[in-house]
PDB file of C-alpha atoms in Angstrom:
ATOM      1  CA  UNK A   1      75.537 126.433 107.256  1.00 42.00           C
ATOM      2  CA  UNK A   2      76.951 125.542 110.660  1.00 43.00           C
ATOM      3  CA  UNK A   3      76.522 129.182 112.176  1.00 46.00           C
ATOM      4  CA  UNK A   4      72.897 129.481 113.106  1.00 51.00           C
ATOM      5  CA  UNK A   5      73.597 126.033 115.118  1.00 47.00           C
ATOM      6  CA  UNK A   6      77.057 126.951 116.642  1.00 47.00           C
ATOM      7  CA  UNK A   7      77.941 130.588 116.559  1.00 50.00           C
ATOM      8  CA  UNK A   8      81.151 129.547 118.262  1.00 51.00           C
ATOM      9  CA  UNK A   9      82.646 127.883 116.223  1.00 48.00           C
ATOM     10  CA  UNK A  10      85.280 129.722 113.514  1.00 50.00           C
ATOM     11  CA  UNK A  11      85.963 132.419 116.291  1.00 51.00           C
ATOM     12  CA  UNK A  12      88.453 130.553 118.205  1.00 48.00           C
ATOM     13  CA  UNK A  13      86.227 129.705 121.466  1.00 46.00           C
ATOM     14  CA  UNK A  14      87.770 127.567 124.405  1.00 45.00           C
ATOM     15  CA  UNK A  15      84.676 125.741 124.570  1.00 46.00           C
ATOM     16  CA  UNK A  16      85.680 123.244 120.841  1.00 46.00           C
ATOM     17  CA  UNK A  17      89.216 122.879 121.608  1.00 48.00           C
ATOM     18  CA  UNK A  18      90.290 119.552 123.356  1.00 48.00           C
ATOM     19  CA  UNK A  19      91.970 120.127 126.891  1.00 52.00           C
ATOM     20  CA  UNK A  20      95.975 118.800 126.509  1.00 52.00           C
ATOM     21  CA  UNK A  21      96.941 116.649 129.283  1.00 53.00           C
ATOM     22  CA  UNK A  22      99.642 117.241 131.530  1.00 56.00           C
ATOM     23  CA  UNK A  23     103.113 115.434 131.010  1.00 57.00           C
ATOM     24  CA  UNK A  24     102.472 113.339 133.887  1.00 56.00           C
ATOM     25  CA  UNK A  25      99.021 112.113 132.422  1.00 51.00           C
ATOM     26  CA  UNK A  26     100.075 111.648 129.272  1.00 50.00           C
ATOM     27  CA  UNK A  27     102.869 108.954 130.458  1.00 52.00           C
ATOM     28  CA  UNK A  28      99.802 106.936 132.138  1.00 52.00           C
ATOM     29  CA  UNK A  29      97.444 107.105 129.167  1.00 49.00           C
ATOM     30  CA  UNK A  30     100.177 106.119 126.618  1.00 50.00           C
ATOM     31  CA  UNK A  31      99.106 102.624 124.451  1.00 49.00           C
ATOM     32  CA  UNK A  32     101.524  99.647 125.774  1.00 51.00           C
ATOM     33  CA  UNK A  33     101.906  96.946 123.662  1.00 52.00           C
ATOM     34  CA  UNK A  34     100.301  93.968 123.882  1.00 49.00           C
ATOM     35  CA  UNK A  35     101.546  90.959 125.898  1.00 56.00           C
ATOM     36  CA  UNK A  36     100.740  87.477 124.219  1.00 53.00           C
ATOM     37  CA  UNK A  37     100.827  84.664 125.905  1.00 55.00           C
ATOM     38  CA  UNK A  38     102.151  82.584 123.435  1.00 52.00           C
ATOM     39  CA  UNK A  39     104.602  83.199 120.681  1.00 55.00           C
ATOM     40  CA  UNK A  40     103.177  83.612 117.290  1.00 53.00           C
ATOM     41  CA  UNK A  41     104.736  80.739 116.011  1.00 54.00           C
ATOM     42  CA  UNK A  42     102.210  78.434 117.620  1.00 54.00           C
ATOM     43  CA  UNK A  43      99.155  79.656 116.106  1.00 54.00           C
ATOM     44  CA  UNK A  44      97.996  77.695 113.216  1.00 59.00           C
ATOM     45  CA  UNK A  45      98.660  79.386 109.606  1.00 61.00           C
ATOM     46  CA  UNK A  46      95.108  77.363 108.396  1.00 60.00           C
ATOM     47  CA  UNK A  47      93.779  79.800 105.925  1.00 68.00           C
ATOM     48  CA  UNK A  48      90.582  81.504 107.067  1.00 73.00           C
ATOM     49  CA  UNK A  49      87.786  83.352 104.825  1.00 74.00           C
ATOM     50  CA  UNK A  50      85.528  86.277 105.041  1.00 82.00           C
ATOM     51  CA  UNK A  51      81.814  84.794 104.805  1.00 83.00           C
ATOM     52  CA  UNK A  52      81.563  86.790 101.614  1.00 87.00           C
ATOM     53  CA  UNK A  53      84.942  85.627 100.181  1.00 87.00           C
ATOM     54  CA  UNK A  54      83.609  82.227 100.652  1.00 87.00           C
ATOM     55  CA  UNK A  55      80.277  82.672  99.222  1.00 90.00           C
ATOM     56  CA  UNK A  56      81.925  84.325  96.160  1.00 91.00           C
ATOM     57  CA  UNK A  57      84.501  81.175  95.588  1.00 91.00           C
ATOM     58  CA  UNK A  58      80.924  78.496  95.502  1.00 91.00           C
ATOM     59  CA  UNK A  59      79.185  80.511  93.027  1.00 94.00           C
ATOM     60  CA  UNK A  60      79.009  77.902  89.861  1.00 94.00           C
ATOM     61  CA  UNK A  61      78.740  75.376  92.388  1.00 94.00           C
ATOM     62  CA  UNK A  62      76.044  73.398  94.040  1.00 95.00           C
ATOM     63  CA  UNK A  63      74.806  74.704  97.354  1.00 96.00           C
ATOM     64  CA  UNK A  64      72.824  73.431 100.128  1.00 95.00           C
ATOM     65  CA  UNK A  65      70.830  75.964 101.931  1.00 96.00           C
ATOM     66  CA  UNK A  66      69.143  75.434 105.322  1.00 95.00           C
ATOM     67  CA  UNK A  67      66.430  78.105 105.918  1.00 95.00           C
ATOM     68  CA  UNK A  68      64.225  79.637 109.196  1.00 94.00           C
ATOM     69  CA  UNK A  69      61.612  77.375 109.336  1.00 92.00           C
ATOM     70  CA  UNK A  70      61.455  73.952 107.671  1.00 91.00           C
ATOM     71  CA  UNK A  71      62.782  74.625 104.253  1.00 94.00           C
ATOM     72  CA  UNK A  72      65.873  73.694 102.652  1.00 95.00           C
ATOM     73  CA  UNK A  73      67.079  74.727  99.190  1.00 96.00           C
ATOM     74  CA  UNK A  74      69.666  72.647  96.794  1.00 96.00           C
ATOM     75  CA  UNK A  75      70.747  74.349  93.202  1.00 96.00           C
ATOM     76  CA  UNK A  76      73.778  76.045  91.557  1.00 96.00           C
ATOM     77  CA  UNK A  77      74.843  78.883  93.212  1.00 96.00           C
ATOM     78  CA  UNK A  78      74.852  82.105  90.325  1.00 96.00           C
ATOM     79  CA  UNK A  79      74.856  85.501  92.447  1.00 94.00           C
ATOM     80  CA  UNK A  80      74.695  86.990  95.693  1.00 94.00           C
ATOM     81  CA  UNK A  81      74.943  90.582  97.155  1.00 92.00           C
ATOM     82  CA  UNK A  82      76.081  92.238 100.433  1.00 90.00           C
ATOM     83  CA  UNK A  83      73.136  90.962 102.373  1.00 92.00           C
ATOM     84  CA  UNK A  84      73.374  87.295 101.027  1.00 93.00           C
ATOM     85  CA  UNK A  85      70.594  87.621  98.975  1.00 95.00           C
ATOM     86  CA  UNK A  86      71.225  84.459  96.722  1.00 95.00           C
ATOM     87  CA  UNK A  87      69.884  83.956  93.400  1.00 96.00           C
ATOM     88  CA  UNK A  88      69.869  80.101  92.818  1.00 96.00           C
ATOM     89  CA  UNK A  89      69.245  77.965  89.617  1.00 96.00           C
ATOM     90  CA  UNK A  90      68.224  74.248  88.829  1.00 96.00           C
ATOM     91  CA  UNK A  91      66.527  74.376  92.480  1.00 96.00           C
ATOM     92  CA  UNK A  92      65.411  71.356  95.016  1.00 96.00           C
ATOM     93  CA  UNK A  93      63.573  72.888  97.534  1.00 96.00           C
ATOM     94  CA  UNK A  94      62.705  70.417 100.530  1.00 95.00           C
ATOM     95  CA  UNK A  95      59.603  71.595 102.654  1.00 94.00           C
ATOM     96  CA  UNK A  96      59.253  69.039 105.991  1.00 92.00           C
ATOM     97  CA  UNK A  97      56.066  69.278 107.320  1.00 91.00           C
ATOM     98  CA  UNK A  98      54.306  66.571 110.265  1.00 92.00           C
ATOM     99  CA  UNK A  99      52.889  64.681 106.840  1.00 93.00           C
ATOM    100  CA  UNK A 100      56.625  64.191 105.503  1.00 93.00           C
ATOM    101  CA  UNK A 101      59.060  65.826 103.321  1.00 92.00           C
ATOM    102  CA  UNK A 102      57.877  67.677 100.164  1.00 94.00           C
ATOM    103  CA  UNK A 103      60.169  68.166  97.399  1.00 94.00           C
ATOM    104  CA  UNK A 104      59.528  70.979  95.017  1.00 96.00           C
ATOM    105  CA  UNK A 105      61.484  71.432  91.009  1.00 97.00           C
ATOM    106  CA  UNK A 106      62.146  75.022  90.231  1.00 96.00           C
ATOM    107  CA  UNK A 107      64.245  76.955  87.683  1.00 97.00           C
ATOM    108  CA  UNK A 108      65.461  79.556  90.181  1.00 97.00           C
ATOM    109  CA  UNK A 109      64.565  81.325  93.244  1.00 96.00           C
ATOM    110  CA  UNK A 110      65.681  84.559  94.705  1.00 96.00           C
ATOM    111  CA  UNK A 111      66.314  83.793  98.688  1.00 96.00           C
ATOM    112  CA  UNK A 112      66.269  86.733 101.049  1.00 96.00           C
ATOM    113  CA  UNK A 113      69.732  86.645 103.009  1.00 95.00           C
ATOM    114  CA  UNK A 114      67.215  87.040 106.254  1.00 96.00           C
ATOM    115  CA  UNK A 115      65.973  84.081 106.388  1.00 95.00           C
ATOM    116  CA  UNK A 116      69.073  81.981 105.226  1.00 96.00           C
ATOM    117  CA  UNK A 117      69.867  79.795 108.862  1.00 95.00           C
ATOM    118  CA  UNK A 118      72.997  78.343 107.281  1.00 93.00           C
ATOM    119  CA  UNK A 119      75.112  77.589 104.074  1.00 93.00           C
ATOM    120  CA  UNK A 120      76.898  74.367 103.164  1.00 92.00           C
ATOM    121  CA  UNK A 121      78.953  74.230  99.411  1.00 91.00           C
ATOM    122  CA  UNK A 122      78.859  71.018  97.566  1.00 88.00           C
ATOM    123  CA  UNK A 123      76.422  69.817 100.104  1.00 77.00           C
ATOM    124  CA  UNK A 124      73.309  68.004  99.719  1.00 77.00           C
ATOM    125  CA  UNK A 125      70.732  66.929 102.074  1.00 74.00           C
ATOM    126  CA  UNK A 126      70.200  63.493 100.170  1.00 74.00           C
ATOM    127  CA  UNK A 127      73.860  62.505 100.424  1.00 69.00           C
ATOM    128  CA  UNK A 128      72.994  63.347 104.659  1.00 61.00           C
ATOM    129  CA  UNK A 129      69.894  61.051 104.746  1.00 58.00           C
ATOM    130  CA  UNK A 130      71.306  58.023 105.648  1.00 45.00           C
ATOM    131  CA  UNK A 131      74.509  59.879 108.218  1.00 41.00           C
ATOM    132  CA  UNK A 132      71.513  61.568 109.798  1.00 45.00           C
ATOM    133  CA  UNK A 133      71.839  65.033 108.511  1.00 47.00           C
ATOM    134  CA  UNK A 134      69.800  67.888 108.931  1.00 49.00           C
ATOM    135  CA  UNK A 135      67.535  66.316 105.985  1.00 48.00           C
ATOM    136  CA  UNK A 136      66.944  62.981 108.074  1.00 47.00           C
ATOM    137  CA  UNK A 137      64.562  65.167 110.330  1.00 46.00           C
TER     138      UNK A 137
END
């Protein structure tokens, strides 16, 4: 399918085939290994996660979800997918508007990973009131 683009290619024309460098050039261009400037013993073994590895290890647990806009969401954590969509169940969802803050029940609520500003396990925004969390707005 590639012969009414390229009619070149398959009979062995100079113009496809990479140009090999010279001895001389290919001493200069050769990878060097990298210097550090400190031994690897100093840097700290503190284990780190992948954002998804540590969504996946809060799911069964309660989440606190800060959204764009002035929305925050509280519930048990069931699912998520590659673009942190997060299905959420046994939901608080706090709405702060110039009037004052407006809590909302629900069963569940699918959240669109979009508009999700930040995620905090185990967290909720009532235990932050009083420490002047982001709930205390």
């Amino acid at each position: 399918w590639l012969k009414p683009f390229w009619p070149e290619l398959g009979q062995g024309g100079q113009r496809f085939r990479a140009p090999v460098p010279t001895r001389g050039a290919a001493r200069r261009n050769r990878c060097r290994p990298h210097r550090r400037s400190r031994p690897m013993a100093s840097i700290s073994a503190a284990p780190s996660y992948l954002p998804l590895a540590l969504i996946d290890k809060c799911i069964g647990s309660r989440v606190w979800v800060v959204m764009k806009g002035d929305k925050e969401v509280v519930g048990t954590l069931r699912g998520f997918d590659d673009y942190v969509n997060m299905v959420i169940d046994d939901v608080r969802e706090y709405t702060f508007t110039p009037q004052g803050k407006k809590i909302t029940h629900l069963d569940s609520i699918l959240l669109n990973g979009n508009n999700i500003t930040m995620m905090v396990p185990g967290g909720d925004p009532e235990e932050n009131d009083s420490k002047g969390g982001v709930a205390a707005k």
